[in-house]
Short mmCIF file of C-alpha atoms in Angstrom, two decimals:
data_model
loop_
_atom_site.label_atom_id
_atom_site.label_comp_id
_atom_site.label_asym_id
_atom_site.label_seq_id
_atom_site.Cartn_x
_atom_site.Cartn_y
_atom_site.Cartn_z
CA UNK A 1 54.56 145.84 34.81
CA UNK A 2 57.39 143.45 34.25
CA UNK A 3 57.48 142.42 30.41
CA UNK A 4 56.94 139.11 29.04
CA UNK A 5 57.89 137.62 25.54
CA UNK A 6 55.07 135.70 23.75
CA UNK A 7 56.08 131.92 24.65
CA UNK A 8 56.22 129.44 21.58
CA UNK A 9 55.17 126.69 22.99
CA UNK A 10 52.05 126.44 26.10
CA UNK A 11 53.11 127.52 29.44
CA UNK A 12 53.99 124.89 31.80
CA UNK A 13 52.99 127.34 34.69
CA UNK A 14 50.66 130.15 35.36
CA UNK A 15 53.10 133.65 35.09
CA UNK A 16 51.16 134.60 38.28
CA UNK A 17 50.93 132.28 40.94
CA UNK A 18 53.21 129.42 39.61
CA UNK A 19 50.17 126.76 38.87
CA UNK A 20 50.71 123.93 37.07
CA UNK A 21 48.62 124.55 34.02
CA UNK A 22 47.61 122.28 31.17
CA UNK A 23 48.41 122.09 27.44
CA UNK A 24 45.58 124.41 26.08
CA UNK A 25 43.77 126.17 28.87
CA UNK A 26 43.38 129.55 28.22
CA UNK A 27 43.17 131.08 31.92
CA UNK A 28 44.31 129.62 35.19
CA UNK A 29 42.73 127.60 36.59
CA UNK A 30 43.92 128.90 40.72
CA UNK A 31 43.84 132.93 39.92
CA UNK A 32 42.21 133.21 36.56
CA UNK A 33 45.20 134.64 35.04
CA UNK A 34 44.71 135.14 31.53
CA UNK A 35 46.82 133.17 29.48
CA UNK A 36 46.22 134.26 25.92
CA UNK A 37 47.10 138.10 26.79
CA UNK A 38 50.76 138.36 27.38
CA UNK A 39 51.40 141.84 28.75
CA UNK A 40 53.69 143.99 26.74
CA UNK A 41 56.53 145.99 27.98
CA UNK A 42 55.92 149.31 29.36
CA UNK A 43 55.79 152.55 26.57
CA UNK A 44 57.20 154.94 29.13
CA UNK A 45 60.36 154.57 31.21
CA UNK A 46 59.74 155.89 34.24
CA UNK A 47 61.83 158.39 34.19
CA UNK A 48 61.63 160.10 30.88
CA UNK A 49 58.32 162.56 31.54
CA UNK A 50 57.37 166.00 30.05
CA UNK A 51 57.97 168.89 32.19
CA UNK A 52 55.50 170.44 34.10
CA UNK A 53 55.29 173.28 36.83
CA UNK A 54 52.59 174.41 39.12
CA UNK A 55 51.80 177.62 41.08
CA UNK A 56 52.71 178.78 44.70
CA UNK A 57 50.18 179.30 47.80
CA UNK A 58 48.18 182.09 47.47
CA UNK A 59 47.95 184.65 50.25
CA UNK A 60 44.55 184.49 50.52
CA UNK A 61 44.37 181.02 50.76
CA UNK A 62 46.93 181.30 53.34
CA UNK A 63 44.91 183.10 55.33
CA UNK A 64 43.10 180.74 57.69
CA UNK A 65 43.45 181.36 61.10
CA UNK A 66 43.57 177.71 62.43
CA UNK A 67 42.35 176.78 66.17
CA UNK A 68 45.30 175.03 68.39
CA UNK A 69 45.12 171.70 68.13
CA UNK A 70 43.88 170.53 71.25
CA UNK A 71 46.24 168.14 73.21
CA UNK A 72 44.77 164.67 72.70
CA UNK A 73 44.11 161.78 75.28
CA UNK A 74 47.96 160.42 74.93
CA UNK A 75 50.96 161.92 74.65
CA UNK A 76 50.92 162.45 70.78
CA UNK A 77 50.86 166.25 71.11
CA UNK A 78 50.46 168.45 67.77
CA UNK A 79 54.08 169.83 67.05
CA UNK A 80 54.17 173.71 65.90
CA UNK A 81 54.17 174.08 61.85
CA UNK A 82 57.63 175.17 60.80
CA UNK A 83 59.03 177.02 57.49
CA UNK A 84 61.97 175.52 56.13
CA UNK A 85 63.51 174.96 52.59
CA UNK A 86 64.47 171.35 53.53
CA UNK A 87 61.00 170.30 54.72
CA UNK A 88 61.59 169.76 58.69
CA UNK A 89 58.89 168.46 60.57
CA UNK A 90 57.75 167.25 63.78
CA UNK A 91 56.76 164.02 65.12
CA UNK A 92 54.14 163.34 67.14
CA UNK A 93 55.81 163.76 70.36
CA UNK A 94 57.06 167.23 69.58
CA UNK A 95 60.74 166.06 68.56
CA UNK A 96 62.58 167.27 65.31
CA UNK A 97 62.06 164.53 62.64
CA UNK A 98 65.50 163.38 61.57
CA UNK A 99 66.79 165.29 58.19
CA UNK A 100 68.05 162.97 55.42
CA UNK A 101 71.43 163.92 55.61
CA UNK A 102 71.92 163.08 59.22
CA UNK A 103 72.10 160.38 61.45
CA UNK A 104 69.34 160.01 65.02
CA UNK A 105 71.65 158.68 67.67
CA UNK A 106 68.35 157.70 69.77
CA UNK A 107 69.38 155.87 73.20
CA UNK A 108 69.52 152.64 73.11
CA UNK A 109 71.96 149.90 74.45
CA UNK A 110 73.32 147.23 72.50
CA UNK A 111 71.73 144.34 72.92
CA UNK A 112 68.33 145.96 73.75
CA UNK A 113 65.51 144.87 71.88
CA UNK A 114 62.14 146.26 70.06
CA UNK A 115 59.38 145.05 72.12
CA UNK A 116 56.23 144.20 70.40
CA UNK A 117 57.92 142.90 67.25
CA UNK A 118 55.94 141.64 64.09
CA UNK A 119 57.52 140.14 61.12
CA UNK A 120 55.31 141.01 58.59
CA UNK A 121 56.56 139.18 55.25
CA UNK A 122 56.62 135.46 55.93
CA UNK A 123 57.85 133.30 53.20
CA UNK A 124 54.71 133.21 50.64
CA UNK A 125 53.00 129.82 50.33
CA UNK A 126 54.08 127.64 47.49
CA UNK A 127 50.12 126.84 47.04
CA UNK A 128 46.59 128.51 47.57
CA UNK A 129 44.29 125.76 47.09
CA UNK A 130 41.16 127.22 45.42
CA UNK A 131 39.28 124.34 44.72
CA UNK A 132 35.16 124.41 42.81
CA UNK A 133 32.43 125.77 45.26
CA UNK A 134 30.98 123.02 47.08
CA UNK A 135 27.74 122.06 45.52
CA UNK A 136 28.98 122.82 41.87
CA UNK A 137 26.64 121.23 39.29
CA UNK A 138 27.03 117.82 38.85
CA UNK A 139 26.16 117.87 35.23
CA UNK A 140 28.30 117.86 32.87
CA UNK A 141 31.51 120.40 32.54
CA UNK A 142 32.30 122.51 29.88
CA UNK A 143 35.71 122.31 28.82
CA UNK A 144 37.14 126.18 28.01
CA UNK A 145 39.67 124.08 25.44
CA UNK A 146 37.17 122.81 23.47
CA UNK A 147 33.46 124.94 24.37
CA UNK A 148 32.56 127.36 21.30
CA UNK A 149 33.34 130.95 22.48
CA UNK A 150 32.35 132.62 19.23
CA UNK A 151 28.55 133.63 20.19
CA UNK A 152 28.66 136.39 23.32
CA UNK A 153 26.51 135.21 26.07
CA UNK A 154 24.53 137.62 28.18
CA UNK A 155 24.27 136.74 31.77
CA UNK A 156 21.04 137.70 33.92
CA UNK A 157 21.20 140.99 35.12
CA UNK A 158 23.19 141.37 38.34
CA UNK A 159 25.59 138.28 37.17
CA UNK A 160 28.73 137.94 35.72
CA UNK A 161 30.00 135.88 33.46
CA UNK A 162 33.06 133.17 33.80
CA UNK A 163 36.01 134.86 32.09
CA UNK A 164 37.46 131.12 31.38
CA UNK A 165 34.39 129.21 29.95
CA UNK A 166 32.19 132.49 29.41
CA UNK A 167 29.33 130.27 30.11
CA UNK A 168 28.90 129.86 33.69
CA UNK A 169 27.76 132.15 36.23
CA UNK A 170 30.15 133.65 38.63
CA UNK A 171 28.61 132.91 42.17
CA UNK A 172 29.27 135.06 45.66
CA UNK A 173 32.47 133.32 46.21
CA UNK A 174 33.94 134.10 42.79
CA UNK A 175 34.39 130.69 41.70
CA UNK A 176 32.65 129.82 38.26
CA UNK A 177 29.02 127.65 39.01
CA UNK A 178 29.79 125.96 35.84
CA UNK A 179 33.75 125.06 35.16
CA UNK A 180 34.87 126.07 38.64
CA UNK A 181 37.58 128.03 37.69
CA UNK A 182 38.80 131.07 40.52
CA UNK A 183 38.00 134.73 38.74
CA UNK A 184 40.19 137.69 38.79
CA UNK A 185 39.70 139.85 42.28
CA UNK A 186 38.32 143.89 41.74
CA UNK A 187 41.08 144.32 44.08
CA UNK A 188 44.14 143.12 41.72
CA UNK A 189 44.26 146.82 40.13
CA UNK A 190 42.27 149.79 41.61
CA UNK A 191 42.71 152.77 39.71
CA UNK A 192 40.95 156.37 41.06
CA UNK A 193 41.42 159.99 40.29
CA UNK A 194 40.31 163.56 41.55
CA UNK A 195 41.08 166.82 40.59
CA UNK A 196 43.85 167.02 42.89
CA UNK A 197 44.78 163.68 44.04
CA UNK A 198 45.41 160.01 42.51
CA UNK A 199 45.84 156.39 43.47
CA UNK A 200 46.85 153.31 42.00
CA UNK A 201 47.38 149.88 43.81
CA UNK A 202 48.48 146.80 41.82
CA UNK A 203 48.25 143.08 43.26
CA UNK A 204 52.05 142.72 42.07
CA UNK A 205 53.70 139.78 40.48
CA UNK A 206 53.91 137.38 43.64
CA UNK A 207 51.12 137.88 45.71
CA UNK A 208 47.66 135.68 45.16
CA UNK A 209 45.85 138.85 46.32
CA UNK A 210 46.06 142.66 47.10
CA UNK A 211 45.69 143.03 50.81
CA UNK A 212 46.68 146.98 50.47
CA UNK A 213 43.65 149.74 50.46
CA UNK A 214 43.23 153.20 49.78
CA UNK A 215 40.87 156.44 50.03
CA UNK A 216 41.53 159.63 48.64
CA UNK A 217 39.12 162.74 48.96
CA UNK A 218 39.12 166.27 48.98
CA UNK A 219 36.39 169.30 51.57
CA UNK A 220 36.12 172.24 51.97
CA UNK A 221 37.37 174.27 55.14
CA UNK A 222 35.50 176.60 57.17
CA UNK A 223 36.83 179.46 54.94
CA UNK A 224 36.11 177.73 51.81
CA UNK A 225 39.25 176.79 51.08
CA UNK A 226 40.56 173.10 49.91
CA UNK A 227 42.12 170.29 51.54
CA UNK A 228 42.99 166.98 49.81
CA UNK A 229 43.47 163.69 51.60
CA UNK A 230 44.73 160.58 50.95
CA UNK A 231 44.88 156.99 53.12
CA UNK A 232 46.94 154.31 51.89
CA UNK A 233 47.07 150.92 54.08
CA UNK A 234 49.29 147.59 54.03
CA UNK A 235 47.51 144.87 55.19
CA UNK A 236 49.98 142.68 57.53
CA UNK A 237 50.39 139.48 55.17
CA UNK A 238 51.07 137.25 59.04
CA UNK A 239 47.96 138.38 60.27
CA UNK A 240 44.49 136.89 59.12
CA UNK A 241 42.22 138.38 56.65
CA UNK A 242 44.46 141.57 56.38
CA UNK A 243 43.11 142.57 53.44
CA UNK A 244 39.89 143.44 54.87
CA UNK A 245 42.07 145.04 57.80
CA UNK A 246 43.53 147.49 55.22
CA UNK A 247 40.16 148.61 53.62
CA UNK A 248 38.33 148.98 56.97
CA UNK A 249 40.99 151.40 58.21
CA UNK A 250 41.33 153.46 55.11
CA UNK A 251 37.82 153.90 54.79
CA UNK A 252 37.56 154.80 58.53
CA UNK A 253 40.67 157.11 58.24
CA UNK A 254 39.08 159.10 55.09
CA UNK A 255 35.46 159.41 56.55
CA UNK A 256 37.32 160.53 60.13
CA UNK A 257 38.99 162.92 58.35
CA UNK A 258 36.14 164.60 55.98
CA UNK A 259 33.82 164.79 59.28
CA UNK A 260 36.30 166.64 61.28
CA UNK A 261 37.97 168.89 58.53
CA UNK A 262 35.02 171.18 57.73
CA UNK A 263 34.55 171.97 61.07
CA UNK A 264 37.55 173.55 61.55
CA UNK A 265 39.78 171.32 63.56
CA UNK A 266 43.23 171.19 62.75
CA UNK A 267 44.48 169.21 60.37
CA UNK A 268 47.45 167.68 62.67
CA UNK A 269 44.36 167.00 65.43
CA UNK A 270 42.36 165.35 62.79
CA UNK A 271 44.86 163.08 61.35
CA UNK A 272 45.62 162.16 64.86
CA UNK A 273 41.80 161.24 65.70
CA UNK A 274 41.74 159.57 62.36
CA UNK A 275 44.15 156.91 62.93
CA UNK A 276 42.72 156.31 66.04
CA UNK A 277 39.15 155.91 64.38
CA UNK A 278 41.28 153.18 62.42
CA UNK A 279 42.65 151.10 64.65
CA UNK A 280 39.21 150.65 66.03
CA UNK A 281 38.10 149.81 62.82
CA UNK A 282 40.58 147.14 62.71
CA UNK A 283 40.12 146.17 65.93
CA UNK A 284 36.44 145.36 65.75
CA UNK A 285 37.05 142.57 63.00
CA UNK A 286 38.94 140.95 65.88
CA UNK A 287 35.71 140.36 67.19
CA UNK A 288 33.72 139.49 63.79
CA UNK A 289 33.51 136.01 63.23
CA UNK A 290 35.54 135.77 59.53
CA UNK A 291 33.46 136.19 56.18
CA UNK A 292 35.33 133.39 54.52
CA UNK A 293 37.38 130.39 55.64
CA UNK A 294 41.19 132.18 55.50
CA UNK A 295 43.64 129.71 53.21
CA UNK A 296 46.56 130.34 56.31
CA UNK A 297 47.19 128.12 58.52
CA UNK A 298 47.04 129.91 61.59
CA UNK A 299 44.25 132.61 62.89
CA UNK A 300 44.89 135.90 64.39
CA UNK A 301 43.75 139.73 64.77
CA UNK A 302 43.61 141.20 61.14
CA UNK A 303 46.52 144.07 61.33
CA UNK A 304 47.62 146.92 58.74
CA UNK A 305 49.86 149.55 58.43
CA UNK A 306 48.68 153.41 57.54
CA UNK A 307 50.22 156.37 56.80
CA UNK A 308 48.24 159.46 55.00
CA UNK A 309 48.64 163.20 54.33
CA UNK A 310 46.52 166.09 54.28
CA UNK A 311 46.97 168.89 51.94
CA UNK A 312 45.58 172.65 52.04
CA UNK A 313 46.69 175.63 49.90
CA UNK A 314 49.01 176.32 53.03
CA UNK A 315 49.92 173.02 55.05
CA UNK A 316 51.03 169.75 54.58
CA UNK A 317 49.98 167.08 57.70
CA UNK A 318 51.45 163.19 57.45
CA UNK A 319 50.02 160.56 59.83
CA UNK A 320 51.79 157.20 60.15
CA UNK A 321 52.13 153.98 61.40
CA UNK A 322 53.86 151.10 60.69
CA UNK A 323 56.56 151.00 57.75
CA UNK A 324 54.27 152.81 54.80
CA UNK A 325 55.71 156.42 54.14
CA UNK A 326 54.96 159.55 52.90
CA UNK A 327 57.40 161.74 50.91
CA UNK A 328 58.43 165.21 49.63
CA UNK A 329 59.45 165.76 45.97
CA UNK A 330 59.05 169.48 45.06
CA UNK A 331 58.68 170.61 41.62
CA UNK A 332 62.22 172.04 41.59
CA UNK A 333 63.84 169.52 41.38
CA UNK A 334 67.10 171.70 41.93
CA UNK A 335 65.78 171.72 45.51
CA UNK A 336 65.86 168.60 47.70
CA UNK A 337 63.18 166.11 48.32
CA UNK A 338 62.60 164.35 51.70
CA UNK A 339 61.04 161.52 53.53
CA UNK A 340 58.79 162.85 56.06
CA UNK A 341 58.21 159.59 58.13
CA UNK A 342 59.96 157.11 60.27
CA UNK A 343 59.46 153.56 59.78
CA UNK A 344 57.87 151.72 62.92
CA UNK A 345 60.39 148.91 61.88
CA UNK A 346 63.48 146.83 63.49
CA UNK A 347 65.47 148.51 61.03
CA UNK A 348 64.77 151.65 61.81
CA UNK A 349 65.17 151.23 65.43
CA UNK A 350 68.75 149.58 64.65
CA UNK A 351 69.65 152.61 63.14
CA UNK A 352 68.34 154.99 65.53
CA UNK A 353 70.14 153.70 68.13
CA UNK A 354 73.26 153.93 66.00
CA UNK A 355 73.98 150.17 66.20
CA UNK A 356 73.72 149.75 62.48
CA UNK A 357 74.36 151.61 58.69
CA UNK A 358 70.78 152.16 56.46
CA UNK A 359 72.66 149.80 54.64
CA UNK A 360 73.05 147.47 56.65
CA UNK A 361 69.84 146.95 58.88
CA UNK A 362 67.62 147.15 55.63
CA UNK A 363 69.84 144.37 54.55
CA UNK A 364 69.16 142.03 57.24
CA UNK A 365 66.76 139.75 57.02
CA UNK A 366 64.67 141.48 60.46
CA UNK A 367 64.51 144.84 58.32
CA UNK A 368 60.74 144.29 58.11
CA UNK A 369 59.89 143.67 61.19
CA UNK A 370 57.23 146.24 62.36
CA UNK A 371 56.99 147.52 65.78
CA UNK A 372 53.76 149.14 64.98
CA UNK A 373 50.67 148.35 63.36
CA UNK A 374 46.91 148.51 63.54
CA UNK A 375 45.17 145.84 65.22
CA UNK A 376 43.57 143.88 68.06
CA UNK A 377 47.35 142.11 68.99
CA UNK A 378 49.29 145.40 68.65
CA UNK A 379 51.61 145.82 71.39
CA UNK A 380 50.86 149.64 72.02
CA UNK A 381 49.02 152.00 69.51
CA UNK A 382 51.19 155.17 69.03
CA UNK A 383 50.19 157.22 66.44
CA UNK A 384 52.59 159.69 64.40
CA UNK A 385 52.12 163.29 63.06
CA UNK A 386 54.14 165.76 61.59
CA UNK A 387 53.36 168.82 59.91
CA UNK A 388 54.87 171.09 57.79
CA UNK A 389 54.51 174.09 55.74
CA UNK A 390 56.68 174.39 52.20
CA UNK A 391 57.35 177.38 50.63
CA UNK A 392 57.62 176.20 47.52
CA UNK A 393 55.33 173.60 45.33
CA UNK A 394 55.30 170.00 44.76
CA UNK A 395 53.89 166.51 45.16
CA UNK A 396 53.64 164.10 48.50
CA UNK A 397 53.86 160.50 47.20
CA UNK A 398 52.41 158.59 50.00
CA UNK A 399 53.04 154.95 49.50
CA UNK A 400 53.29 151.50 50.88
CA UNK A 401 56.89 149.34 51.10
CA UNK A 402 55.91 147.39 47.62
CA UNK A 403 57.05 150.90 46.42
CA UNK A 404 59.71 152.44 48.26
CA UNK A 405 61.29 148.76 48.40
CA UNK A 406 62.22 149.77 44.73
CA UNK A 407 63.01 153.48 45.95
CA UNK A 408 64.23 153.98 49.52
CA UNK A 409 66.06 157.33 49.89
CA UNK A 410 63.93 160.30 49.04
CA UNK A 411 66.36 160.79 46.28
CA UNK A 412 65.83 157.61 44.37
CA UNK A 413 61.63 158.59 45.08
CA UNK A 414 62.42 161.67 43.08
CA UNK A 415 64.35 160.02 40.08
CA UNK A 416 61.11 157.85 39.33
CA UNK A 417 58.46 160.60 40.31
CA UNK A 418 57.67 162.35 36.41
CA UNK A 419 58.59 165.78 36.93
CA UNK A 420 55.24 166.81 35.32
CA UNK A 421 53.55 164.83 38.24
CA UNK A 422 52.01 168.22 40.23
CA UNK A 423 49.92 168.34 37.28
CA UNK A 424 49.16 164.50 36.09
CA UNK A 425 48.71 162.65 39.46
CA UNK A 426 47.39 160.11 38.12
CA UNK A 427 49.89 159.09 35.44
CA UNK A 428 52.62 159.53 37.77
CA UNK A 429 50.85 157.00 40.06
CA UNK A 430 50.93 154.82 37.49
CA UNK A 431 54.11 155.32 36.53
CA UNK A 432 55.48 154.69 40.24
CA UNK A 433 53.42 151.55 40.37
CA UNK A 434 55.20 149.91 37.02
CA UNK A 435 58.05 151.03 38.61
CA UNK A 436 57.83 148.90 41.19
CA UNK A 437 56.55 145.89 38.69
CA UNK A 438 59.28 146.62 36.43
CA UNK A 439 61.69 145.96 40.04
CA UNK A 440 59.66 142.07 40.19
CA UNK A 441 56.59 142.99 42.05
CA UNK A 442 57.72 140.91 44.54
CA UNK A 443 54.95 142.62 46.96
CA UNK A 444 51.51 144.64 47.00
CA UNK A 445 52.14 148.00 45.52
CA UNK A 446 49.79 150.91 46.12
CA UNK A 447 50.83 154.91 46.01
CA UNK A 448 48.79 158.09 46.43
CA UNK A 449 50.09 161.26 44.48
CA UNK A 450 49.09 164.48 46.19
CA UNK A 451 49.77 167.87 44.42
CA UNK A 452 50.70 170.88 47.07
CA UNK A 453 49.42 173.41 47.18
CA UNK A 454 45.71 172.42 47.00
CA UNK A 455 44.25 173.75 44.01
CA UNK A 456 41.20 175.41 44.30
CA UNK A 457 39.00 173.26 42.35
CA UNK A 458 40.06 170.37 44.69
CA UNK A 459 37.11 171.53 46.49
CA UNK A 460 34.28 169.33 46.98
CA UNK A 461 34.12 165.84 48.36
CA UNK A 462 34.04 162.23 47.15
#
């Protein structure tokens, strides 16, 4: 997370959303930053880890015999699993992914556009108004400045406490019944850990909320063997209420995916049916009438990006779409690492059709533009696969842009990625996310760290 010296004198505005703020309060009044506890610098650069190794595919558990994918309802077809040092893969239309070191020269015409364009990071607000709860007692207010905080309170069971005046109850709308002050979202910093997977996503340093979302599991396949999975989404910050658009199609994505694993249908197949359980997910708050009134301006369909990878003790299966990616960092890290997606992005498509440099379209200001996304207003729903099959081990860091804005090419990925991370996923997810805090936060951060091959005990569900 990006340091901050203790200040002499009182702030004159919150470090997190930029509120004015008031000689003595002690938490924010907008966000309910806390004001007394300045975080420190980071202990660990991110690139100075312990070593670590892990263990190749067994060939038992390389055994399974999988079913052929059966050709789904469009034209995303389930590409053939290939060998290769450098980590080729497939997209979902059967066509060789494009390898780092080489240049697509897709065919398009200058002057041709992407249709079904969304820019996706609008300039933020300069101001959330969160004003008290309607109805707030009309009695008098206690003043966190001046209210003695030295005695604990304990709230009724099933309340919480204000963390500004630590008198008032916190009612549904997380606003304090008492001083009215905003509390700090679950969803600012989600940590969660299996045996063979980890996740971490951070609210950043500029947003006023995290609209990203994850799910990670692990099942067992018919043969008993493991598989690992893990969902990260990007809520589309134009869009309304994507944060809820991001958790409904993770969720929906992981639950897709546990149902249909066990029963033996391929992985590439299930990630495929998966997103498409998503975007339904997504697409059905279209037609919910909102939970809360949304601070935008404007209303439309809730949207989110996905991507997501599936790990067994012999495959490795991505599913994307939008601009969140997956990559490929092996243990070796005298062997090269890859990106195994394509961004559904104006960028990309600029440099597909060779009009533009990396360089230069991700330095235009249209670079983030999507031309894909989950949701009610997409233009056309086209989900991505590709699968592979190393033959040597390492990690998949599947992540969304407040990441890999700090780490594009799969080689700055594996600079920041601890080379012990096969074996501490979780401290390597949180190492990636400071990262990306240490870079200014300037967006949601969120990253999944998925050790391949599967271990054995990733067996079992959650």
């Amino acid at each position: 997370m990006m340091s901050q010296m203790p200040q002499p004198t009182a702030l004159s505005r919150c470090p997190s959303c930029e509120e004015p703020l008031e000689a003595g309060d002690r938490f924010c009044g907008a966000c309910g930053y806390d004001l007394s506890a300045v975080p420190a610098p980071p202990q660990d650069h991110p690139t100075i880890t312990m070593n670590g190794s892990s263990t190749r595919p067994s060939e038992a558990a390389a055994s399974l015999d999988w079913p052929l994918a059966q050709e789904p309802a469009s034209s995303d077809t389930p590409a053939p699993v290939h060998r290769a040092a450098d980590i080729r893969g497939t997209d979902s239309g059967g066509s060789e992914l494009p390898h780092p070191d080489t240049e697509s020269t897709a065919a398009q015409q200058p002057g041709d556009h992407p249709s079904g364009v969304r820019f996706d990071r609008p300039p933020e607000p300069d101001e959330y108004p969160l004003a008290p709860p309607a109805g707030a007692p009309a009695g008098p207010v206690v003043d966190p400045r001046t209210a003695d905080l030295g005695a604990p309170v304990t709230p009724p069971a099933g309340t919480k406490l204000c963390v500004a005046c630590r008198s008032g109850h916190v009612d549904s709308d997380g606003y304090c019944e008492n001083c009215g002050h905003a509390q700090p979202r679950e969803r600012d910093h989600m940590e969660q850990e299996l045996g063979a997977v980890a996740a971490v996503s951070d609210r950043g340093l500029r947003h006023h909320r995290n609209e990203d979302a994850f799910a990670i599991s692990s099942t067992a396949l018919p043969d008993g063997s493991p598989a690992v999975v893990a969902i990260v989404c990007d809520g589309v910050s134009s869009a309304t209420r994507p944060d809820e658009a991001s958790l409904a199609a993770s969720r929906a994505a992981g639950e897709a995916l546990l149902a249909a694993l066990p029963l033996g249908t391929h992985p590439q197949q299930a990630m495929h049916e998966a997103i498409l359980a998503a975007a339904e997910a997504v697409n059905s708050l279209a037609e919910a009438p909102p939970a809360h009134e949304e601070h935008a301006p404007h209303q439309n369909a809730p949207a989110c990006t996905l991507v997501g990878a599936v790990v067994t003790p012999a495959l490795l299966i991505v599913g994307w779409v939008g601009d969140s990616r997956a990559y490929w960092v092996p243990v070796d890290r005298s062997s090269p690492p890859a990106r195994l997606t394509e961004d559904d992005s104006w960028a990309a498509q600029m440099v597909a059709a060779g009009l533009m440099s990396e360089a230069q379209a991700y330095a235009d200001e249209r670079a983030h533009a999507i031309t894909g996304w989950l949701g009610a207003d997409a233009y056309e729903l086209e989900p991505h696969t590709a699968s592979f099959k190393p033959d040597r081990p390492g990690v998949v860091v599947v992540c969304t842009d407040g990441l890999w804005n700090y780490a594009e090419a799969a080689e700055e990925m594996a600079e920041v990625v601890p080379l012990d991370a096969a074996e501490r996923p979780l401290h390597s997810a949180q190492v990636l996310v400071g990262h990306a805090l240490d870079g200014g936060g300037h967006d949601n951060v969120t990253v999944a760290v998925v050790p391949f091959p599967a271990p054995p005990q990733g067996a079992g569900s959650a």
